[in-house]
Every structure is written in structure tokens, then in C-alpha cells.
XYZ file of C-alpha atoms in Angstrom:
656
model
C -17.443 50.038 19.376
C -21.179 50.562 19.887
C -24.607 49.708 18.254
C -24.453 52.943 16.115
C -21.182 52.001 14.537
C -22.830 48.433 13.499
C -26.127 49.948 12.202
C -24.821 53.393 11.079
C -26.267 54.650 7.713
C -28.543 52.135 6.599
C -29.311 51.695 3.049
C -33.008 52.777 2.470
C -33.735 49.718 0.334
C -33.885 47.550 3.289
C -37.366 48.824 3.931
C -38.560 47.500 0.357
C -40.083 44.359 2.066
C -42.560 41.701 0.729
C -44.827 39.662 2.789
C -46.043 37.179 0.157
C -45.219 36.335 -3.510
C -46.947 34.503 -6.393
C -44.772 31.252 -6.043
C -43.475 29.167 -9.125
C -45.741 28.917 -12.397
C -46.487 25.465 -13.598
C -47.490 22.367 -11.866
C -45.620 19.580 -10.475
C -45.713 16.344 -12.676
C -47.624 14.444 -10.013
C -49.765 11.347 -10.798
C -52.363 9.372 -8.657
C -49.677 6.638 -8.066
C -47.098 9.087 -6.935
C -49.713 10.715 -4.648
C -50.924 7.386 -3.089
C -47.593 5.574 -2.897
C -44.840 7.755 -2.617
C -43.670 9.057 0.820
C -44.550 12.733 1.538
C -40.704 13.444 1.561
C -40.501 12.564 -2.188
C -43.360 14.921 -2.857
C -42.460 17.672 -0.565
C -39.020 17.476 -2.218
C -40.664 18.441 -5.617
C -42.089 21.202 -3.843
C -38.802 22.561 -2.818
C -37.139 22.018 -6.111
C -39.628 24.160 -7.703
C -39.307 26.650 -5.142
C -35.653 26.846 -5.800
C -36.269 27.468 -9.611
C -36.297 24.089 -11.423
C -38.504 23.725 -14.303
C -41.374 21.860 -12.665
C -42.237 19.520 -15.616
C -38.670 18.200 -15.610
C -38.424 17.079 -11.794
C -39.093 13.458 -12.508
C -35.634 13.236 -14.330
C -33.082 11.102 -12.548
C -31.451 12.841 -9.533
C -27.705 12.950 -9.648
C -25.922 14.072 -6.531
C -22.602 16.028 -6.972
C -20.650 16.029 -3.832
C -17.659 18.643 -3.730
C -15.125 19.857 -1.538
C -15.518 23.463 -2.763
C -14.637 26.329 -0.505
C -14.365 29.913 -0.826
C -16.645 32.414 -3.188
C -15.438 33.437 -6.400
C -16.537 36.601 -8.508
C -17.590 35.970 -11.955
C -14.183 36.818 -13.198
C -12.422 34.348 -10.694
C -11.294 37.123 -8.266
C -11.807 36.139 -4.570
C -14.769 37.302 -2.619
C -13.957 34.980 0.029
C -10.913 32.558 0.257
C -10.961 28.768 0.541
C -8.575 27.017 2.628
C -6.370 26.013 -0.295
C -6.119 26.027 -4.064
C -7.210 22.576 -4.180
C -10.863 23.371 -3.282
C -11.149 27.060 -4.602
C -11.870 26.276 -8.153
C -13.889 23.134 -7.874
C -17.087 25.159 -8.327
C -16.278 25.353 -12.058
C -15.934 21.439 -12.449
C -19.364 20.924 -10.500
C -20.851 23.448 -12.621
C -19.752 21.878 -15.758
C -20.837 18.404 -14.551
C -24.222 19.839 -13.472
C -24.816 21.499 -16.716
C -24.064 18.125 -18.711
C -26.418 16.281 -16.253
C -29.386 18.817 -16.930
C -28.536 18.633 -20.644
C -28.901 15.027 -20.428
C -32.593 15.270 -18.885
C -31.612 14.383 -15.168
C -31.714 16.563 -12.197
C -28.495 17.756 -10.586
C -28.103 18.423 -6.990
C -24.709 19.956 -5.376
C -23.718 19.572 -1.883
C -20.495 20.532 -0.157
C -18.021 19.312 2.446
C -15.033 21.219 2.244
C -11.420 20.260 3.450
C -8.427 21.672 5.488
C -5.017 22.161 3.899
C -2.199 20.250 5.436
C 0.365 22.881 4.367
C -1.790 25.581 6.039
C -1.935 23.757 9.380
C 1.806 22.402 9.323
C 3.232 23.108 12.917
C -0.121 24.356 14.308
C -2.732 23.067 16.528
C -4.595 22.597 13.304
C -2.793 19.675 12.456
C -4.328 17.519 15.386
C -7.566 17.785 13.217
C -5.901 16.801 9.920
C -6.184 12.716 9.552
C -9.372 12.495 11.935
C -10.990 15.033 9.564
C -11.007 12.362 6.882
C -13.093 9.867 8.731
C -15.520 12.646 9.835
C -15.760 14.081 6.174
C -16.464 10.721 4.872
C -19.443 10.051 7.485
C -20.931 13.393 6.602
C -20.604 12.509 2.882
C -22.271 9.383 3.157
C -24.888 10.964 5.475
C -25.472 13.778 2.920
C -25.992 10.949 -0.044
C -28.385 9.088 1.933
C -30.268 12.338 2.699
C -31.175 12.505 -0.930
C -33.340 9.426 -0.932
C -34.061 9.440 -4.644
C -30.425 9.807 -5.975
C -29.697 7.714 -8.902
C -26.008 8.117 -8.898
C -23.366 10.286 -7.178
C -20.381 12.377 -8.440
C -17.695 13.208 -6.142
C -15.342 16.240 -6.904
C -12.352 16.627 -4.703
C -8.494 17.463 -5.107
C -6.312 17.456 -1.914
C -5.059 15.378 1.022
C -7.989 14.829 3.146
C -10.973 15.852 0.834
C -10.192 13.276 -1.737
C -9.581 10.221 0.420
C -12.698 11.004 2.273
C -14.447 11.092 -0.955
C -13.009 7.815 -2.128
C -14.184 6.263 1.429
C -17.563 7.851 1.018
C -18.301 6.600 -2.725
C -16.572 3.133 -1.999
C -19.222 2.519 0.601
C -22.065 3.201 -1.564
C -21.862 -0.160 -2.881
C -25.222 -0.237 -4.806
C -25.006 3.101 -6.479
C -23.455 4.227 -9.596
C -20.441 6.493 -8.724
C -17.683 8.498 -10.224
C -14.899 10.797 -8.770
C -13.570 13.874 -10.777
C -10.219 14.753 -9.581
C -9.560 18.427 -9.165
C -6.231 18.526 -10.975
C -2.903 20.276 -10.519
C -1.535 23.789 -9.706
C 0.597 25.165 -12.158
C 4.401 25.881 -11.181
C 5.403 29.405 -11.428
C 7.685 30.249 -14.447
C 10.481 31.417 -12.241
C 10.287 30.573 -8.388
C 9.991 27.435 -6.194
C 7.255 24.814 -6.113
C 4.752 24.698 -3.106
C 6.689 22.053 -1.318
C 10.041 23.692 -1.296
C 8.484 27.010 -0.480
C 7.307 25.824 2.951
C 10.958 25.835 4.147
C 11.560 29.621 3.585
C 11.223 29.882 7.369
C 13.937 27.410 8.303
C 16.223 28.588 5.466
C 16.129 31.882 6.676
C 16.655 31.042 10.178
C 19.696 29.104 9.149
C 20.870 31.736 7.013
C 20.655 30.381 3.769
C 17.936 32.491 2.370
C 17.259 36.356 2.720
C 14.181 38.111 3.579
C 13.673 39.643 0.451
C 13.916 36.155 -1.566
C 11.823 34.312 1.140
C 8.842 37.241 0.622
C 9.107 36.854 -3.269
C 9.393 33.222 -3.506
C 6.722 32.780 -0.964
C 4.359 34.949 -3.085
C 4.852 33.406 -6.298
C 4.524 29.564 -5.624
C 1.127 28.847 -6.679
C 0.774 30.022 -10.282
C -2.885 29.039 -10.852
C -5.588 29.399 -8.452
C -6.960 26.044 -8.362
C -5.583 22.405 -8.072
C -3.502 20.372 -5.811
C 0.370 21.066 -5.065
C 2.633 20.738 -8.174
C 4.271 17.516 -6.495
C 3.422 14.084 -6.071
C 2.249 14.414 -2.600
C -0.790 13.192 -0.855
C -3.205 15.391 -3.363
C -1.531 14.238 -6.353
C -0.962 10.648 -5.458
C -4.771 10.362 -4.270
C -5.814 11.544 -7.743
C -3.429 8.758 -9.121
C -4.846 6.362 -6.978
C -8.598 7.018 -7.444
C -8.011 6.688 -11.413
C -6.022 3.310 -10.777
C -9.113 2.063 -8.902
C -11.073 2.519 -12.151
C -13.471 5.210 -10.053
C -12.169 7.804 -12.003
C -12.050 8.506 -15.991
C -8.733 7.280 -17.650
C -6.395 10.356 -17.949
C -8.147 12.531 -15.482
C -5.560 12.553 -12.704
C -3.203 15.755 -12.381
C -4.991 17.553 -15.333
C -3.950 21.585 -15.125
C -6.661 23.149 -12.879
C -9.063 25.871 -14.653
C -8.167 24.784 -18.121
C -10.565 23.480 -20.893
C -9.373 19.848 -20.623
C -10.121 19.937 -16.827
C -13.701 21.378 -17.287
C -14.175 18.593 -19.967
C -13.351 15.701 -17.757
C -16.089 17.048 -15.577
C -18.523 16.894 -18.383
C -17.400 13.301 -19.585
C -17.525 12.223 -16.117
C -21.341 13.316 -15.883
C -21.996 11.457 -19.064
C -20.245 8.247 -17.790
C -22.035 8.104 -14.548
C -25.524 8.171 -16.090
C -24.469 5.593 -18.249
C -23.182 3.443 -15.503
C -26.527 3.952 -13.790
C -28.561 3.111 -17.006
C -26.431 -0.348 -17.236
C -26.875 -1.234 -13.691
C -23.092 -0.908 -12.914
C -22.590 0.250 -9.305
C -19.606 0.776 -7.165
C -19.324 -2.859 -5.908
C -18.860 -3.882 -9.475
C -15.769 -1.531 -9.874
C -14.104 -1.221 -6.378
C -12.930 -4.848 -5.934
C -9.912 -6.722 -4.374
C -8.515 -6.699 -7.767
C -8.788 -2.822 -8.143
C -7.339 -2.240 -4.905
C -4.249 -4.201 -5.880
C -4.040 -2.217 -9.019
C -4.288 0.869 -7.197
C -1.273 -0.298 -4.996
C 0.516 -1.203 -8.159
C 0.196 2.229 -9.617
C 0.946 3.861 -6.396
C 4.275 2.054 -6.300
C 5.003 2.858 -9.938
C 4.426 6.684 -9.433
C 6.539 6.603 -6.131
C 3.424 7.885 -4.054
C 2.823 9.381 -0.780
C 3.122 7.143 2.356
C -0.065 8.692 3.252
C -1.809 6.400 1.176
C -0.783 3.555 3.115
C -3.501 4.964 5.478
C -6.011 6.006 2.816
C -6.017 2.661 0.461
C -6.723 0.351 3.338
C -9.516 2.876 4.436
C -10.881 2.769 1.051
C -10.716 -1.032 0.894
C -12.579 -1.363 4.336
C -15.285 1.232 3.312
C -15.881 -1.082 0.090
C -16.046 -4.278 1.931
C -12.579 -5.539 0.392
C -9.620 -7.160 1.623
C -7.687 -4.544 3.639
C -4.036 -4.594 2.515
C -1.398 -5.558 5.056
C 2.122 -4.590 5.465
C 3.155 -7.888 3.927
C 0.834 -6.951 0.973
C 2.522 -3.474 0.575
C 5.988 -5.093 0.775
C 5.108 -7.698 -1.734
C 3.814 -4.978 -4.132
C 6.890 -2.628 -3.731
C 9.247 -5.582 -4.296
C 7.393 -6.276 -7.599
C 6.777 -3.003 -9.140
C 9.672 -0.344 -10.269
C 9.282 3.263 -9.890
C 8.883 4.631 -13.488
C 7.721 8.331 -12.696
C 10.324 11.280 -12.474
C 8.457 14.031 -10.754
C 8.621 16.136 -7.670
C 9.511 15.380 -4.900
C 11.440 12.082 -5.611
C 13.199 13.073 -8.988
C 15.597 12.315 -10.251
C 14.337 15.199 -12.304
C 11.914 17.232 -10.359
C 9.061 17.495 -13.290
C 5.974 19.209 -11.770
C 2.818 16.945 -11.912
C 1.558 18.717 -14.843
C 4.016 17.304 -16.847
C 3.140 13.914 -15.679
C -0.426 14.375 -16.999
C 0.859 15.531 -20.230
C 3.168 12.596 -20.646
C 0.233 10.309 -20.319
C -0.563 10.192 -16.798
C -2.023 6.908 -15.115
C -2.808 5.050 -18.264
C 0.637 5.641 -19.655
C 2.086 4.121 -16.589
C -0.293 1.198 -16.713
C 0.856 0.560 -20.399
C 4.281 -0.347 -18.862
C 2.706 -2.221 -15.978
C 0.820 -4.226 -18.289
C 3.737 -5.230 -20.334
C 5.299 -6.453 -16.872
C 2.122 -8.516 -16.310
C 1.279 -6.646 -13.158
C -2.216 -5.311 -13.776
C -5.394 -7.057 -13.333
C -6.774 -5.942 -16.892
C -10.251 -7.633 -16.280
C -11.392 -5.252 -13.512
C -14.364 -3.103 -14.658
C -14.080 0.692 -14.543
C -16.394 3.616 -14.736
C -15.898 3.756 -18.552
C -18.433 0.518 -18.288
C -15.431 -1.310 -19.986
C -12.523 -3.226 -18.293
C -9.031 -1.896 -17.878
C -7.575 -3.681 -20.454
C -10.093 -2.026 -22.986
C -9.147 1.307 -21.741
C -5.617 0.693 -22.166
C -6.223 -0.554 -25.559
C -7.952 2.717 -26.504
C -5.320 4.777 -24.798
C -2.493 3.301 -26.692
C -3.961 4.150 -29.948
C -5.674 7.321 -29.116
C -5.194 10.939 -30.650
C -5.539 12.224 -26.869
C -2.355 10.401 -25.889
C -0.486 11.568 -29.124
C -1.542 15.227 -28.998
C -1.164 15.550 -25.164
C 2.267 14.057 -25.202
C 3.347 16.239 -28.263
C 2.229 19.289 -26.244
C 4.725 18.581 -23.503
C 7.679 18.764 -26.004
C 6.212 21.988 -27.529
C 5.479 23.644 -24.394
C 8.269 22.543 -22.121
C 11.002 21.104 -24.209
C 10.573 17.766 -22.246
C 10.059 14.449 -24.016
C 7.385 12.427 -22.241
C 9.590 9.355 -21.890
C 11.882 11.417 -19.714
C 8.886 11.665 -17.318
C 7.153 8.366 -17.529
C 9.598 5.908 -18.227
C 9.879 2.121 -19.190
C 11.508 -0.185 -16.559
C 14.889 -0.268 -18.483
C 15.194 3.294 -18.808
C 14.019 3.989 -15.129
C 16.775 1.602 -13.955
C 19.479 3.277 -16.084
C 18.108 6.577 -14.306
C 18.548 5.246 -11.024
C 14.835 5.254 -10.037
C 14.554 2.813 -7.086
C 11.261 1.151 -5.853
C 9.229 3.081 -3.663
C 8.706 2.390 0.114
C 10.846 -0.061 2.667
C 9.142 -1.053 5.881
C 11.912 -1.126 8.493
C 11.434 -3.152 11.629
C 13.652 -3.658 14.709
C 13.290 -3.299 18.428
C 12.171 0.400 18.106
C 9.354 -0.633 15.461
C 8.170 -4.177 16.101
C 5.093 -3.628 14.342
C 6.870 -1.859 11.568
C 7.568 1.578 10.292
C 7.513 3.195 6.588
C 10.203 5.101 4.893
C 10.055 6.269 1.053
C 13.251 4.793 0.597
C 13.474 5.791 -3.230
C 13.777 9.548 -2.007
C 16.802 9.000 0.112
C 19.513 11.428 -1.233
C 21.808 9.161 -3.336
C 24.836 10.779 -2.120
C 24.527 9.269 1.280
C 23.681 5.744 0.090
C 26.306 3.185 -0.278
C 27.491 1.708 -3.720
C 25.457 -1.444 -2.703
C 22.414 0.738 -2.507
C 21.955 0.430 1.193
C 21.620 3.543 3.404
C 23.276 3.043 6.678
C 23.311 5.402 9.514
C 24.300 4.914 13.225
C 24.255 7.696 15.358
C 23.385 9.381 18.677
C 19.739 9.992 19.172
C 18.346 13.475 19.818
C 14.999 12.878 21.709
C 11.916 15.146 21.179
C 8.456 14.853 22.802
C 6.928 17.321 20.408
C 7.190 18.558 16.747
C 7.464 22.158 18.182
C 10.544 21.388 20.112
C 12.090 19.467 17.114
C 11.423 22.546 14.687
C 12.710 24.804 17.329
C 16.029 22.872 17.423
C 16.504 22.833 13.608
C 15.929 26.633 13.661
C 18.331 27.553 16.478
C 21.083 25.405 15.600
C 20.357 22.381 17.933
C 20.700 19.593 15.024
C 23.901 18.899 13.255
C 25.020 16.616 10.343
C 25.218 12.983 11.692
C 22.394 13.238 14.245
C 19.285 11.026 14.394
C 16.066 12.982 15.413
C 13.358 10.995 17.306
C 10.084 12.741 17.531
C 7.765 10.724 19.863
C 4.172 11.354 20.868
C 3.268 12.040 17.477
C 0.708 9.148 16.715
C -3.056 9.228 16.849
C -3.252 8.911 20.761
C -0.660 11.916 21.006
C -1.325 14.611 18.147
C -4.210 12.674 15.799
C -1.152 11.479 13.932
C -0.043 14.768 12.879
C 2.124 15.128 9.578
C 5.421 16.614 10.164
C 6.523 18.274 7.073
C 7.916 21.120 8.455
C 10.674 18.835 9.804
C 11.357 16.785 6.738
C 11.046 19.685 4.320
C 13.622 21.575 6.371
C 15.959 18.741 6.305
C 15.651 18.343 2.612
C 16.458 21.945 1.825
C 19.062 22.891 4.642
C 22.547 22.104 3.396
C 23.337 19.424 6.299
C 19.898 17.789 6.346
C 20.679 14.972 4.043
C 22.962 13.749 6.657
C 20.371 13.792 9.537
C 17.710 10.927 10.149
C 14.280 11.395 11.442
C 12.191 8.627 13.504
C 8.846 9.066 14.415
C 5.436 7.765 15.343
C 3.849 10.554 13.240
C 3.196 10.777 9.483
C 4.867 12.624 6.633
C 3.539 14.809 3.979
C 3.520 13.248 0.597
C 6.156 15.576 -0.576
C 8.484 14.411 2.259
C 11.889 13.076 1.334
C 15.118 12.072 2.728
C 15.916 9.293 5.609
C 12.772 9.751 7.326
C 10.952 6.885 8.978
C 7.476 7.209 10.202
C 4.238 5.415 11.172
C 6.418 3.848 13.841
C 4.356 1.195 15.713
C 3.234 0.707 18.286
C 3.059 4.452 18.780
C 4.626 5.845 21.779
C 1.466 6.645 23.703
C 0.403 3.025 23.069
C 3.489 1.589 25.076
C 5.543 1.552 22.048
C 9.560 1.174 22.389
C 10.026 4.411 20.445
C 8.686 6.250 23.645
C 11.405 4.483 25.833
C 14.362 6.047 23.973
C 16.446 8.722 25.546
C 19.015 11.329 24.505
C 22.375 9.761 23.789
C 20.984 6.324 22.952
C 22.732 5.044 19.785
C 20.585 3.918 16.917
C 21.549 1.920 13.879
C 19.219 2.368 10.714
C 19.736 0.123 7.810
C 17.611 0.595 4.347
C 18.488 -1.405 1.371
C 16.822 0.541 -1.443
C 17.335 -2.329 -4.007
C 15.684 -5.206 -1.867
C 13.324 -2.960 0.004
C 14.350 -4.265 3.527
C 15.358 -2.478 6.477
C 15.734 -2.130 10.177
C 15.747 0.361 12.897
C 17.237 -0.657 16.233
C 18.517 0.791 19.713
C 21.896 -0.815 20.243
C 23.004 0.863 23.502
C 24.806 4.085 24.204
C 28.170 5.499 23.043
C 29.718 4.018 26.317
C 28.110 0.788 26.331
C 27.135 -0.972 22.981
C 24.649 -3.855 23.148
C 23.749 -6.705 20.914
C 20.064 -6.522 19.392
C 18.718 -9.028 21.981
C 20.485 -7.186 24.764
C 19.151 -3.840 23.539
C 15.574 -5.055 23.175
C 15.728 -6.276 26.815
C 16.791 -2.966 28.091
C 13.864 -1.201 26.144
C 11.562 -3.588 27.409
C 12.421 -2.797 31.157
C 12.498 0.892 30.621
C 9.740 3.352 31.598
C 8.393 5.417 28.931
C 9.789 8.844 28.566
C 8.829 11.213 31.576
C 7.876 13.983 29.452
C 5.849 11.871 27.042
C 2.226 12.933 26.946
C -0.834 13.800 24.644
C -0.590 17.223 23.390
C -2.415 19.400 25.820
C -4.436 21.175 23.128
C -5.648 17.914 21.473
C -9.071 18.434 20.784
C -12.078 16.105 22.357
C -13.149 15.208 19.034
C -9.535 13.909 18.118
C -9.400 12.028 21.331
C -12.428 10.176 20.533
C -11.144 9.449 16.824
C -8.059 7.903 18.256
C -9.795 5.835 20.644
C -12.095 4.615 18.000
C -9.340 4.067 15.405
C -7.285 2.145 18.022
C -9.428 -0.615 18.824
C -10.321 -0.681 15.019
C -6.759 -1.951 14.274
C -4.647 1.600 14.284
C -2.691 2.920 11.746
C -1.983 -0.497 9.805
C -5.440 -0.984 9.045
C -6.083 2.632 8.026
C -7.111 4.691 10.920
C -10.713 3.331 10.115
C -13.761 2.827 12.421
C -14.352 -1.005 12.416
C -17.955 -0.737 13.777
C -18.436 -4.177 14.651
C -15.108 -4.166 16.674
C -16.028 -0.929 18.323
C -19.370 -2.507 19.479
C -17.647 -5.711 20.543
C -15.325 -3.501 22.612
C -18.011 -1.201 24.186
C -20.218 -4.241 25.103
C -17.356 -5.877 26.646
C -16.548 -2.740 28.608
C -20.060 -2.070 29.641
C -20.321 -5.885 30.887
C -17.300 -5.440 33.056
C -18.348 -2.168 34.400
C -21.825 -3.681 35.460
C -20.160 -6.662 36.942
C -18.159 -4.526 39.390
């Protein structure tokens, strides 16, 4: 390499240089009052807007900010010039453009800004996962700063799709309590006509390593899984669940979650959302009128009915905190999940693994809400971004042409009846759908833990609906060591895997989907249990217990377990109660009280430590969320609590 290879043969047009230009024509729509009373920033902003080419005479229109998680660069024909991190943020520019054109058509002035997001699938098993959950807080903070940095904005539109960008956008909009806001969900990726979904395809490495998949099949399946360039993955993971939740909150239009990305209905949702937010602004309806305690509870109801990702147990509390609402507790989650039947049969929970686009065609969130309304489980009086109540929205949906046509399309296109995707409670019970999550406690998890109990393989559940597994623990102090054991034959049917040190203080609370997905799709995996203080992908299934609290590096008893310990897991899928306990060793079984005493007296595992590659940014995030209440309060920044702790610390230091 040399300077000549860099500069080489230069295009002669580079010497066609201008040193000045005429500037935009026309005049700013200034008045004496504007010049006398408005700050210089407002006036200079119009100069900048004219410089970017906006018609000067139209610059006094209402300013609407469009804040998207777009990444990548597309040519006009859609081919990539530069890739995004994932399909979920690659096509969002089309929705942003549709919204912007509608805003301009209605006489307002659109502004667009971007805070892109990472992909949890891309970072699985890598050090990139150490930035995943912390990114959510940082992105929400940057979004809030960008919103405030457009001082004259009248309304804000968020456009987001996936695991961290969408929760971050929800948090940012929820905190804009005195602004009109709306969120446009970025929709779903299409499944391949022949092939595997984007969840199962993430296990090709583990299946190949266990001689359960050929190299040729792995290569082909891996190529074909994403059948459209945009949208969140085809399963009801964290991306799909977040879309469902934002609609259930009333912060997105009815029947906007999970739409097929890139298609006319998907772009039309963006136009409709632009019209809606301007109407909200006109009528003085702001975010605090929509995101309320009742709306938060509605979102929890819908989460349970869909069988959604356990990551929303982190995100819904964070949205509630941002909105100044009551933050749901473990007791609230338990109560909701005991009340609400699961009604939706989609990937990854089944029993029939329909892709999420079928859930959209079957009626999506409003269809599920019709069933919940009949059960008396919804707050129908809450206000939504339509400007009307939830009850009014559902009245419209039930009789709408939109509902009838989309449901008929599902029959015509896929030969699937919509009531086989979204069921009434009686049919759901007949098909074996069980409620979504259970929160096992015990001497390993005294603060609680989470298991998506509805997704435990029915073949390992007793006739009474109770999953029972007593087995010998195999201890791992890193996810890397655990996946290596799976790939090299170190895990067998009947084992209980314990992966410690994966909480916020250890890894930024990494997502361990490469473990859970491998166990799901390996022949012996359903006979293995997993316990961890890390979290799970929304597409995770099986007997996997996460969010164990306290985490190991905070002194939690999970960090005191050893190879050879015997663990007893009991999860009642019908009554949603469970326990996870250390009960001694194979040679020395103990009562629960005796075993608890042993754990209290043990030291932490000698190999337990924060990941050496943990970024400084994540260490700071972990410390801040820890003093703010930790995972069960959503890993948020509670500013008052942080300041209180800092002041107490400073006082203690100065008194020495």
C-alpha cells in the first residue's frame, strides 16, 4: 500500500470547484413579531431549512419529527449499497418516507433523524451481546435528546421494528409526556416458501456439530431464511412482541403490528399514522393521556394472550418508568398471567408454528383484544392514538371491512383459517395452549426467576400439567463454555445446565439464544434444563429458567452452585407456580432448609467473574441500573435514586 494506490488515477471532474453560489430563492416567512420575540435558534433554523431545499414560504408549518431506527443504504430498486445490521432496520426508510410525504401533503414540515439499532441474532455468542440490553437505555437517551433538540416540534413519530430499537423508541416517546406521539411498527419478515424460520436457522452450527445436519443443508437453509429484505423475524420473539405491546398500549394504530414489511399495507400504516399524530396535536392529546397505568396493564394482558417474549418483562416496566406510571412488579406479572389464557398459535410456542404474518392476517392485536374483552379483562376506557377509546376502536374493528378482507386473505393465500391462529379461550384450551410465563422461586432464586412455561415441550410434562426435573448440575461460568459443551458432546439428556455470571454485572445481561435454540432443535434437548441469571431471546423455548435474582455477581445463590449439585425444578403450567431449589448432592440429599443453609455458607464459585471483555460503557450501565432496582424494575436509570446513592457515597468519602 502507498499513497499512489490511494489517490491513483483521479477523476478530472474533481477540479470543477465552486467557491460560492446564489443561495435559495424566495424569502423566509418572517414577521416583526418573530424577529423581535423568537430566539435566534428558531430563526436560524429556518435559514438551515431553506438551505436544505424546503420551500421557504412553507416553513411556518407545524414541525413533525420522524425518529427512526433505519440503517443501511438502499438503491432506488431496493438493492443494497450498504447493509444494515438486520432486516428490521433496513427497509424502514420506506415507511419514514411515506410518513414524511403525508406530513408535507397536510401542510406540516417533516424532519427525519436516525438512531439505528443492533441485532441480537447477529451478536449471539459474541462480545457484541455485552452491549445489547445496555444499548436500549443509551438509545432512548439519545432519542430524547434529539427530540428536545428540535425545539419547535409539535409532534413526534417513532418508526422501529426490533428487539432493542423498538423498546428504546417506546421509552423515548413515553417520556415525552406533553407531546403528541405515535409509533409505527416496522412489521414482519416473510418466511421462505421452503426452508426454516430465522429462529431455527440460528441452530445450524449446533445441529451440524452434533451430526444432525449436513453442510450442504446448513448452507442452503442459512441463505434462504429471510424471504423479504425488511421486518422483524417471523416468530413472536422480542421484536414481534414489542410491536404487539406498543399497539396494545394504544401508542400505535389498531392492526399495525406485524404487517408484512415492504408491502402496500405496511406503507399505508405509515401514512395513516402521520395523519393520526397531526390530529392528536390538533386536539391537544398528548402521550400522558395515552400511556397510563391502565394502558400498561392492557399491554400486559395482551402480552400474556400472545405468549410473548420474556424480554418484555424488562421493557414494559422501563416504559412505565419513562411514562411516570406504576412500574409492574413480579406479583403483577403473576396475577396477569394467571388471569389471561394464551390465545395465539405462532412460532415459537405453537402448537402450530404459524409465522407472525399469519397473526397479522388473522386480525392481530385487535382480534386478540376482542376475545379479551369478552372475558372482561381490558380497560376499554383508555384513550389511544386514534383519538378514541380502546372500546370504540374494537367496535370499529369487529364490523370493519379491513378485518373481513384480511382474514379471508389468510384462507385464500395460505389455506389457514384465522381462528386456528387466533383462538377463543375454549378452542385454545382444547388445543392445549397454556398460559405464558411462570416465576419460579426457591433457594437458587430467592428474588424470583422467569420461565416461558407455555413453551416447555408437552412430552416432558406430566399428565397433571406439571414439569418436574431433578438432576445433577453442570456448571458453566460463561456462555462460551456452555455452548462448547453442547457442541462437543458434554451435555446429555437429563442434565441441568447452570450458566452463571450472565446478569447485568457480569455480561450486561446477555441473551443466551444460542444455548436455548440448540437445546430446542437437538434430539435430546427437551430432556435438558437450563438455569441462568442471563436472559433469553423471545424465540427461546424449553425448560429454560432465566432472570434468576439476585444475579451471581451480586452475591446470588446461583453463583454458589457446583458441579454435582442436585437441583429440583417444579413448574406447574396450569396454575403458574414453580420452584427451583438446590437439594444437596447425589450422595447427600438435604431438606430445603438444610440446603438453603449450605448455600448461605458457601463462597461464590472460584471461576466466577465479570467477562474480561465487558466494555466500560456496560460496566457503567450495570452499576446505574443496579442501584435503580435491577432487572425486576426493568434495568432502568432511576435518576433520583442514583443521585441519592452518589450523594451518600460522596458524603461517606469526604468523612474519611
